[in-house]
Short mmCIF file of C-alpha atoms and ligand atoms in Angstrom, two decimals:
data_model
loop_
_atom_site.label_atom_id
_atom_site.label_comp_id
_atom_site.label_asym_id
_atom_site.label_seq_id
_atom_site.Cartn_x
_atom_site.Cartn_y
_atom_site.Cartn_z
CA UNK A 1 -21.45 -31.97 -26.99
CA UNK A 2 -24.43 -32.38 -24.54
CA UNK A 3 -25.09 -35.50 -23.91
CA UNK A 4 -27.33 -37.80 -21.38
CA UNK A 5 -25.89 -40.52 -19.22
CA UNK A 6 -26.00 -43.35 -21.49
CA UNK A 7 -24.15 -40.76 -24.63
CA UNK A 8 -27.38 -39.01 -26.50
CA UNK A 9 -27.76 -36.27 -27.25
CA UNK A 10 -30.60 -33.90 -27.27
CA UNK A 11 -31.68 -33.86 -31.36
CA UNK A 12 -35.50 -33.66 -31.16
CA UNK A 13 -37.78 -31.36 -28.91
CA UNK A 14 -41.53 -32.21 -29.28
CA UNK A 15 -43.72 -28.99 -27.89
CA UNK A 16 -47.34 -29.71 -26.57
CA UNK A 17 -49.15 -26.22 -27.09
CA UNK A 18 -52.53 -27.53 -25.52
CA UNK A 19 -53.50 -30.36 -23.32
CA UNK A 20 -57.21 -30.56 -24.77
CA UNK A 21 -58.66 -31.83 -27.92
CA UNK A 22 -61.30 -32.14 -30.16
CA UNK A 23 -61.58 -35.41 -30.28
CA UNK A 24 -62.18 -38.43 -27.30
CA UNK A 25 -59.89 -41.45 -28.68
CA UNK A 26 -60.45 -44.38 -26.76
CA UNK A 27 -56.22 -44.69 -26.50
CA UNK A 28 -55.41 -41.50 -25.11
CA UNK A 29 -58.81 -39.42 -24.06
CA UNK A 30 -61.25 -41.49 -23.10
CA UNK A 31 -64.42 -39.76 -22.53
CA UNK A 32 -65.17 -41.08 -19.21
CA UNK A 33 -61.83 -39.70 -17.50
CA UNK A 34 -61.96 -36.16 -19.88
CA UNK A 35 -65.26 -35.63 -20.36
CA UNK A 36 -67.53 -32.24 -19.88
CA UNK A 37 -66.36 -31.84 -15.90
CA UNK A 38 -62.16 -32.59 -16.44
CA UNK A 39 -60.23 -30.03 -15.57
CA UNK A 40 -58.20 -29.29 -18.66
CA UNK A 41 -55.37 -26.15 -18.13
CA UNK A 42 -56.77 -22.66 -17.58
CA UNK A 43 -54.97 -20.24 -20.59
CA UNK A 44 -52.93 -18.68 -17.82
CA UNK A 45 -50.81 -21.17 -17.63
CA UNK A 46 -50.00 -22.49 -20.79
CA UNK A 47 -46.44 -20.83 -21.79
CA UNK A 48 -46.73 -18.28 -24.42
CA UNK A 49 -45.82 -18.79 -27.62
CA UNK A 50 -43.13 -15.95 -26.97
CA UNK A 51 -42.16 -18.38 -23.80
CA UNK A 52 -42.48 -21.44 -26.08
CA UNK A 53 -39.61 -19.83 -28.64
CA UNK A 54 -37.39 -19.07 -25.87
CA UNK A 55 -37.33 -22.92 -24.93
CA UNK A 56 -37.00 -23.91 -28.00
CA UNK A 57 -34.11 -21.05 -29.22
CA UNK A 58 -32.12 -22.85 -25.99
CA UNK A 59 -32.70 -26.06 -26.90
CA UNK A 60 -31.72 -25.48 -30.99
CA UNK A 61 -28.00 -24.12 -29.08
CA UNK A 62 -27.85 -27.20 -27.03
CA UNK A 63 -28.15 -29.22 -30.93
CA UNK A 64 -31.92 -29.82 -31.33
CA UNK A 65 -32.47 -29.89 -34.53
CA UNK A 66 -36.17 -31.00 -35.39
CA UNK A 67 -39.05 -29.32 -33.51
CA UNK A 68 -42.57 -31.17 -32.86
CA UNK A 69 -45.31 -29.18 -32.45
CA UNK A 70 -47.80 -31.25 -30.60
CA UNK A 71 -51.06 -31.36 -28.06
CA UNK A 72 -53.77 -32.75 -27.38
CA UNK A 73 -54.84 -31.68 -30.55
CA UNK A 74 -52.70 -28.48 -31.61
CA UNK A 75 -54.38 -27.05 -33.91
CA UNK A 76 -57.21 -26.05 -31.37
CA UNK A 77 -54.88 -23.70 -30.29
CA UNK A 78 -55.96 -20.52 -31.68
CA UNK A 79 -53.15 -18.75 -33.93
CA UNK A 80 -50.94 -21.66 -33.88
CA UNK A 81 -49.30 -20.33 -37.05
CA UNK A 82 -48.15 -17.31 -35.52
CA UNK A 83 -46.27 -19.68 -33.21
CA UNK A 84 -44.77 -21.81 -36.29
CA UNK A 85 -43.28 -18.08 -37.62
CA UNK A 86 -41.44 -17.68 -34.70
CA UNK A 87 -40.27 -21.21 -34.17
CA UNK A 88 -39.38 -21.31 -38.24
CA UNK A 89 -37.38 -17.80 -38.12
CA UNK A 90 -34.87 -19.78 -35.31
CA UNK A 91 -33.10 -21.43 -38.53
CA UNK A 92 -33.29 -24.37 -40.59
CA UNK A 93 -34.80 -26.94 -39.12
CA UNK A 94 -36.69 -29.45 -39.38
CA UNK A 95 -40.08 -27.95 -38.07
CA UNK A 96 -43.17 -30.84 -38.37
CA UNK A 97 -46.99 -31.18 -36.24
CA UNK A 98 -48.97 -33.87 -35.40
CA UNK A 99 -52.28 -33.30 -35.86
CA UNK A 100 -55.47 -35.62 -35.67
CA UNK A 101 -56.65 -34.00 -39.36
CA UNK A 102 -59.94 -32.18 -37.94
CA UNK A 103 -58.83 -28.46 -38.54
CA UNK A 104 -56.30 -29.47 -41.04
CA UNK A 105 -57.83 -28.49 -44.37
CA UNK A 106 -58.54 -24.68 -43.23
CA UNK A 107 -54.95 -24.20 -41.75
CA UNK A 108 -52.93 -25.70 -43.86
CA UNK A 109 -52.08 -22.90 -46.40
CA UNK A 110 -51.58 -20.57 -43.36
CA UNK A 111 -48.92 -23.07 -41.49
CA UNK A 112 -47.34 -23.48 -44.76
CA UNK A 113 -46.75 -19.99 -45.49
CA UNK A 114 -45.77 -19.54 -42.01
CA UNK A 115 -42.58 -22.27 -42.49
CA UNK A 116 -43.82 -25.68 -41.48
CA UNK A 117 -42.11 -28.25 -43.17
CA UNK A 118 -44.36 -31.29 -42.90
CA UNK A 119 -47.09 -32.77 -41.29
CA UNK A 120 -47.83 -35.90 -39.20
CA UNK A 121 -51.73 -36.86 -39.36
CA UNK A 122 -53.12 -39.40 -37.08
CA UNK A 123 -55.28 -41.96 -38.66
CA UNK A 124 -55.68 -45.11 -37.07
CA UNK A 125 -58.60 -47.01 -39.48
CA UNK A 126 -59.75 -45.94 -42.44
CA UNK A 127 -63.34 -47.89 -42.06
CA UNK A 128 -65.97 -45.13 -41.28
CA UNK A 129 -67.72 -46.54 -38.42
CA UNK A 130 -64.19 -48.19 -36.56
CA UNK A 131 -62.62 -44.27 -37.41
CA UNK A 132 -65.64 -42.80 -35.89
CA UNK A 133 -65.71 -45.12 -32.98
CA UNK A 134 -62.34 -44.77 -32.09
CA UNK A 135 -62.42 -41.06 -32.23
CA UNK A 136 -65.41 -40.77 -30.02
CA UNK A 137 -66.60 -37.69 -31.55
CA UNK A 138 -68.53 -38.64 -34.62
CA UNK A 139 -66.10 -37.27 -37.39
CA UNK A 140 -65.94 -38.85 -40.35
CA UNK A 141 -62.81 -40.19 -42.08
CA UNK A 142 -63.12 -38.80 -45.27
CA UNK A 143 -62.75 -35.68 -43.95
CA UNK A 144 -59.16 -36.63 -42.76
CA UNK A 145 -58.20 -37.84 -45.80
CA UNK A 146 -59.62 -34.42 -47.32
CA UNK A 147 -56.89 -32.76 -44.85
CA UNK A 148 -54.52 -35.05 -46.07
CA UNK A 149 -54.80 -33.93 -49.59
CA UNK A 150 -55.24 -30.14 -48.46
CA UNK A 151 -51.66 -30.34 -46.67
CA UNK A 152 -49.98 -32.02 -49.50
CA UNK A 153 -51.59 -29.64 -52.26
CA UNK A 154 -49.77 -26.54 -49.79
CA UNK A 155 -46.42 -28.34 -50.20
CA UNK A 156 -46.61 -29.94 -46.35
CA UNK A 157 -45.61 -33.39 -48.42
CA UNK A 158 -45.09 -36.05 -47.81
CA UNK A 159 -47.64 -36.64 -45.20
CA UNK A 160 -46.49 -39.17 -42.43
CA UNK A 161 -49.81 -40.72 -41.66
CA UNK A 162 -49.20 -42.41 -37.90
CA UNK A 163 -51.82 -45.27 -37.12
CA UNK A 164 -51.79 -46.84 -33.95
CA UNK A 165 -52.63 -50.41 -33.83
CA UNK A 166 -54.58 -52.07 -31.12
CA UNK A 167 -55.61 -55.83 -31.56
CA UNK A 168 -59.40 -56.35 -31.83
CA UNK A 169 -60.11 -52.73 -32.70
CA UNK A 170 -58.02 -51.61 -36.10
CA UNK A 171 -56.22 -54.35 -36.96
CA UNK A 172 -58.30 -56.12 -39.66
CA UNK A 173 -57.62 -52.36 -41.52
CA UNK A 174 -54.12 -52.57 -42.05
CA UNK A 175 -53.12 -53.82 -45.20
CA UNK A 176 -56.31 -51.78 -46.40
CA UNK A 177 -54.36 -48.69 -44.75
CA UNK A 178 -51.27 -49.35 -46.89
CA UNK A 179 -52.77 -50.36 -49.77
CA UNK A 180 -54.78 -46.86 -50.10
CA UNK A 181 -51.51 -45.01 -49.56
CA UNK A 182 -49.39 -47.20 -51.68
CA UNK A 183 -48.31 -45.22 -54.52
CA UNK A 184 -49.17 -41.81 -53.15
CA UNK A 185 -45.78 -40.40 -52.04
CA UNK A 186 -47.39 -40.45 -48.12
CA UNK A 187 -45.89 -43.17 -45.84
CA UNK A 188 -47.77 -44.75 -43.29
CA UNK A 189 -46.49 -45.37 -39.92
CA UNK A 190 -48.02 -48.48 -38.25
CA UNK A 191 -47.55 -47.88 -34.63
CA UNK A 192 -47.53 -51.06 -31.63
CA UNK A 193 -50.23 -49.79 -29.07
CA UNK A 194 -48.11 -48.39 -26.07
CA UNK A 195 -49.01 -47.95 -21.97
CA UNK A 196 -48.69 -44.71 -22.14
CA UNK A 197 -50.30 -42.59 -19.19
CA UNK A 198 -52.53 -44.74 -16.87
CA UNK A 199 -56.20 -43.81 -18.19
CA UNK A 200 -55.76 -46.20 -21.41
CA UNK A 201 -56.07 -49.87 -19.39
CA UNK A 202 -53.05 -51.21 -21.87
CA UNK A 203 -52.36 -54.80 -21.79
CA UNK A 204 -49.75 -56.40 -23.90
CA UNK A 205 -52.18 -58.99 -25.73
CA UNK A 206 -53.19 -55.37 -27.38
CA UNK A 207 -50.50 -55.24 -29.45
CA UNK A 208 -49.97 -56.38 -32.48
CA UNK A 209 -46.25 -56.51 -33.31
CA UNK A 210 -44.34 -54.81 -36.19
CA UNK A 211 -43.13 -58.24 -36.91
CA UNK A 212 -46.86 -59.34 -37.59
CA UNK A 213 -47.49 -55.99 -39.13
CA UNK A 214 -45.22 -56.54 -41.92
CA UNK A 215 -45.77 -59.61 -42.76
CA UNK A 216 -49.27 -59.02 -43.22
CA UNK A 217 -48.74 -56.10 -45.79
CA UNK A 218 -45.73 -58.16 -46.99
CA UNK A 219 -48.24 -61.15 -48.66
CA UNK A 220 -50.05 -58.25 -50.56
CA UNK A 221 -47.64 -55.79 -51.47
CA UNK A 222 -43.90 -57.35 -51.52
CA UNK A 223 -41.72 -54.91 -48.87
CA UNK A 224 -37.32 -55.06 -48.44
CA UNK A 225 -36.09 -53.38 -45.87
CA UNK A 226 -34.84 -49.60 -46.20
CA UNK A 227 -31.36 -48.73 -44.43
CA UNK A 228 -32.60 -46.06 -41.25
CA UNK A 229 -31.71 -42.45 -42.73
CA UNK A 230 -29.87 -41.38 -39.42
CA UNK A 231 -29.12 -42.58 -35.79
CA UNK A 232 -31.84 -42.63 -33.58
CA UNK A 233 -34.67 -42.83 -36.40
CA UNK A 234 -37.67 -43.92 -34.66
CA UNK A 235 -39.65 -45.97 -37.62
CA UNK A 236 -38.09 -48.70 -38.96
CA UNK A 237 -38.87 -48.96 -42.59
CA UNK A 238 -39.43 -50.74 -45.39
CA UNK A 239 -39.89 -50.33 -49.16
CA UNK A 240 -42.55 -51.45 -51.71
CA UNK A 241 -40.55 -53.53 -54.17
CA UNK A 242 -43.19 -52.84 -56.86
CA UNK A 243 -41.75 -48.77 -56.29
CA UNK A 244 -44.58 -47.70 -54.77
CA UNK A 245 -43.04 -45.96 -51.76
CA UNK A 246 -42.36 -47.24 -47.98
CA UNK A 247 -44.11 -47.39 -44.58
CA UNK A 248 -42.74 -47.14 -41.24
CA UNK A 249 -43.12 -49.42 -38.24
CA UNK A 250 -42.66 -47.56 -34.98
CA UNK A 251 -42.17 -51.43 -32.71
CA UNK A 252 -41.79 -49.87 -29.17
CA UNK A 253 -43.24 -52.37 -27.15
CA UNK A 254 -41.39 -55.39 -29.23
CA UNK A 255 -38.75 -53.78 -30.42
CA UNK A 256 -37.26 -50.76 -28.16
CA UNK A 257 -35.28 -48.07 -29.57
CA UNK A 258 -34.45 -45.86 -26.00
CA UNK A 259 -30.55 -46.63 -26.97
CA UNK A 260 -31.15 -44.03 -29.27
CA UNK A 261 -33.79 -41.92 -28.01
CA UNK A 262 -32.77 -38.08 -28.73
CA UNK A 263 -36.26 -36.50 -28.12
CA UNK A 264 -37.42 -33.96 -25.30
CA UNK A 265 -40.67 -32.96 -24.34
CA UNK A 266 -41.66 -30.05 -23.46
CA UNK A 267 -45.64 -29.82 -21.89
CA UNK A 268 -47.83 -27.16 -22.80
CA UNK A 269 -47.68 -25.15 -19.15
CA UNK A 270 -43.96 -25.42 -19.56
CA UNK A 271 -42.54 -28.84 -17.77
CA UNK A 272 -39.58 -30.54 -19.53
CA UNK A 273 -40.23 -34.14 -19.56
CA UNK A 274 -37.03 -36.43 -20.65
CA UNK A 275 -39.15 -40.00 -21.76
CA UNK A 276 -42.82 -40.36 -23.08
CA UNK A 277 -43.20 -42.34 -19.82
CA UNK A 278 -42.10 -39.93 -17.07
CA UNK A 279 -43.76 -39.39 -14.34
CA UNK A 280 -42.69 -35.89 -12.95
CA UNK A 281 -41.49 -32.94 -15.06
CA UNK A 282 -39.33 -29.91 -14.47
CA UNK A 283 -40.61 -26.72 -14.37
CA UNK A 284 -39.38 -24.08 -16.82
CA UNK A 285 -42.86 -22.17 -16.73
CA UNK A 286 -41.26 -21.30 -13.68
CA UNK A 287 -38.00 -19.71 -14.40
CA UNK A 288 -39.06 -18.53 -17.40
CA UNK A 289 -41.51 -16.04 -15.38
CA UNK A 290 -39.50 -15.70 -12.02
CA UNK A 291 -37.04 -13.88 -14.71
CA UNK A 292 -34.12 -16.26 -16.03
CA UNK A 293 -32.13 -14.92 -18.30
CA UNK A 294 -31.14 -17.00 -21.32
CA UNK A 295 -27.91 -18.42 -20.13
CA UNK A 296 -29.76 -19.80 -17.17
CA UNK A 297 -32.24 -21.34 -18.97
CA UNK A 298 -29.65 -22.95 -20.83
CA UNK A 299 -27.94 -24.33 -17.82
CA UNK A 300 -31.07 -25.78 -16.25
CA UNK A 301 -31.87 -27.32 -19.70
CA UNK A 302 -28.18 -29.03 -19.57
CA UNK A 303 -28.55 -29.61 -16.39
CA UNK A 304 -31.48 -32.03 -16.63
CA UNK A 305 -30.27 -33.10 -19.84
CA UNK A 306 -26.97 -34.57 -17.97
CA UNK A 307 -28.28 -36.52 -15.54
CA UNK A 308 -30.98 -38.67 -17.51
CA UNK A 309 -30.99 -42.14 -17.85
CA UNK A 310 -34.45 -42.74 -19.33
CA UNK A 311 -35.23 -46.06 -20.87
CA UNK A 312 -38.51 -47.08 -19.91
CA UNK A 313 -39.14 -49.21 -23.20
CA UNK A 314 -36.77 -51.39 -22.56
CA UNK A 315 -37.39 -52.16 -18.88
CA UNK A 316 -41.39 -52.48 -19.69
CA UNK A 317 -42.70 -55.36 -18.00
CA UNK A 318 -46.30 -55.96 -16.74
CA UNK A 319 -45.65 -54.18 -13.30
CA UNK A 320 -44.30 -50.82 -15.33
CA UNK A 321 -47.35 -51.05 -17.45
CA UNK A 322 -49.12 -49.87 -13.96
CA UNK A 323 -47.06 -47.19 -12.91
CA UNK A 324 -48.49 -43.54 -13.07
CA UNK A 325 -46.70 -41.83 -15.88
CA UNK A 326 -47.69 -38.73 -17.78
CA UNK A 327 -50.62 -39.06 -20.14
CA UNK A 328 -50.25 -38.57 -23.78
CA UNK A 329 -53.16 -35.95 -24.20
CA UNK A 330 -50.47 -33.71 -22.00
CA UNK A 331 -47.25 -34.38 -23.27
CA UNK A 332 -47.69 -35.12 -26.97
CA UNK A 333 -46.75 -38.54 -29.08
S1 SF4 B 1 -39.29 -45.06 -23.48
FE1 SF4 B 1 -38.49 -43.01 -23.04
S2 SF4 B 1 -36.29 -43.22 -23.38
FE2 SF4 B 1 -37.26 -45.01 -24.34
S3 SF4 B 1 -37.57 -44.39 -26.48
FE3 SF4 B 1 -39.47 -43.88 -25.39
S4 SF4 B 1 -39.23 -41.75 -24.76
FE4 SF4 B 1 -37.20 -42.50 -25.31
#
């Protein structure tokens, strides 16, 4: 089995298929480093969707078994379905995208059809104004939650609804967040506000632990723990005693999981990034034009595989925080 120098294996490869967006969230675009004159990535050199299924085809052999399709935003990639054919025809897998809700409604049918098996919306506050705010661009929230029904009419259910939580900004809305989806068969994900990239000016009075988390939703709606459903399962959860489903708590910062951290990264003009908090890549964009054939591919894929010893999480300290590592716009969740 391939496996990384601390023992884990490769399980989870999460595929950016655009670096831009349609929104401007304060966490991870802010509009004064991508606004109108940024330099997103000319169409040239994002990989293909025929280059992205080669990646991923390797990866499945090497035992990935749950693709990502991520961004930026990727549904502002045009045709994405026609990508989430190809990926679903590589065999049964678990086949999800994150998506900020925007373009949701309209594709939703049209990924579903094409073999998605769920969806992952982002939705940090479900106040209007703090929703609009955050997102920079004006769009209401109802509108997301409109998405959020369209997916799970389709059969993209249940919707993981991922809400990042930043003290001073969202954090009044969370028990509001789970009580809306309490009882819907959707599970929201609280997740502790990370230093990811350098353009987001993290500091760790930002976060507001899981610990915290809980407990607040706790004194409203009674929660017991839920057993994690396999090794390396990034949310910890927890159950609604009252039966009315679970959320997740995704405790990075306080709570560091890289012991068991399975997941790839693949950007969308084709660099393999081991951690969320890399700073350099490896270039498959590369080989994958200067001719490879498959069985090199797969030995450059073990190769880096082999030798990493990621675990920025748990080393995070206030000098870290600082370091230039890849932004989340590029690279995906
Ligand atoms: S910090 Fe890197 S190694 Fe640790 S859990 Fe996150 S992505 Fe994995």
């Amino acid at each position: 089995m391939l496996a990384d120098r601390l023992g884990r294996p490769v399980r989870d490869l999460r595929i950016s298929v655009t670096d831009r967006c349609n929104f401007r969230c304060v966490y991870c675009m802010p509009r004064e480093v991508y606004g109108r004159d940024y330099a997103f990535l000319p169409r040239s050199q994002l990989l293909t969707f025929e280059e992205i299924e080669r990646v991923a085809r390797a990866f499945v052999g090497l035992g990935v078994e749950k693709l990502r399709i991520t961004g930026g935003e990727p549904l502002v990639r045009r045709d994405l379905e026609r990508l989430v054919a190809k990926l679903a025809a590589i065999g049964s897998l678990d086949l999800t995208l994150t998506t900020n809700g925007a373009l949701l409604a309209g594709k939703a049918q049209a990924l579903a059809d094409a073999g998605l098996t769920r969806v992952t919306v982002s939705l940090d506050s479900l106040d209007d104004a703090t929703f609009r705010a955050m997102n920079d661009v004006d769009f209401p929230v109802e509108q997301v939650l409109g998405a959020i029904d369209a997916a799970a009419a389709v059969g993209l259910a249940p919707v993981k609804v991922n809400a990042v939580v930043k003290r001073g900004v969202n954090d009044e809305g969370i028990v509001e967040l789970a009580r809306y989806f309490h009882g819907s068969g959707h599970v929201v994900r609280f997740i502790e506000y990370m230093d990811v990239g350098h353009t987001n000016g993290w500091r760790l009075d930002d976060v507001v632990p899981a610990a915290e988390i809980v407990r607040l939703i706790d004194e409203e709606l009674p929660l017991e723990p839920v057993e994690p459903a396999y090794r390396g399962e990034v949310a910890r959860r927890y159950r609604y005693v009252d039966g009315g489903g679970e959320i997740g708590v995704i405790a990075s910062v306080t709570q560091p999981f890289c012991g068991d951290c399975t997941r790839a990264r693949l950007s969308a003009d084709g660099k393999l990034y081991t951690c969320l908090f890399a700073v350099r890549g490896h270039d498959l964009r590369a080989l994958l034009r200067g001719g490879a054939s498959d069985e090199q591919l797969t030995d450059t894929l073990s190769a880096v595989w082999r030798v990493r010893d990621d675990r920025y999480s748990e080393q995070r300290s206030s000098e870290t925080a600082g370091l230039a590592k890849v932004e989340m716009s590029y690279i995906g969740g």
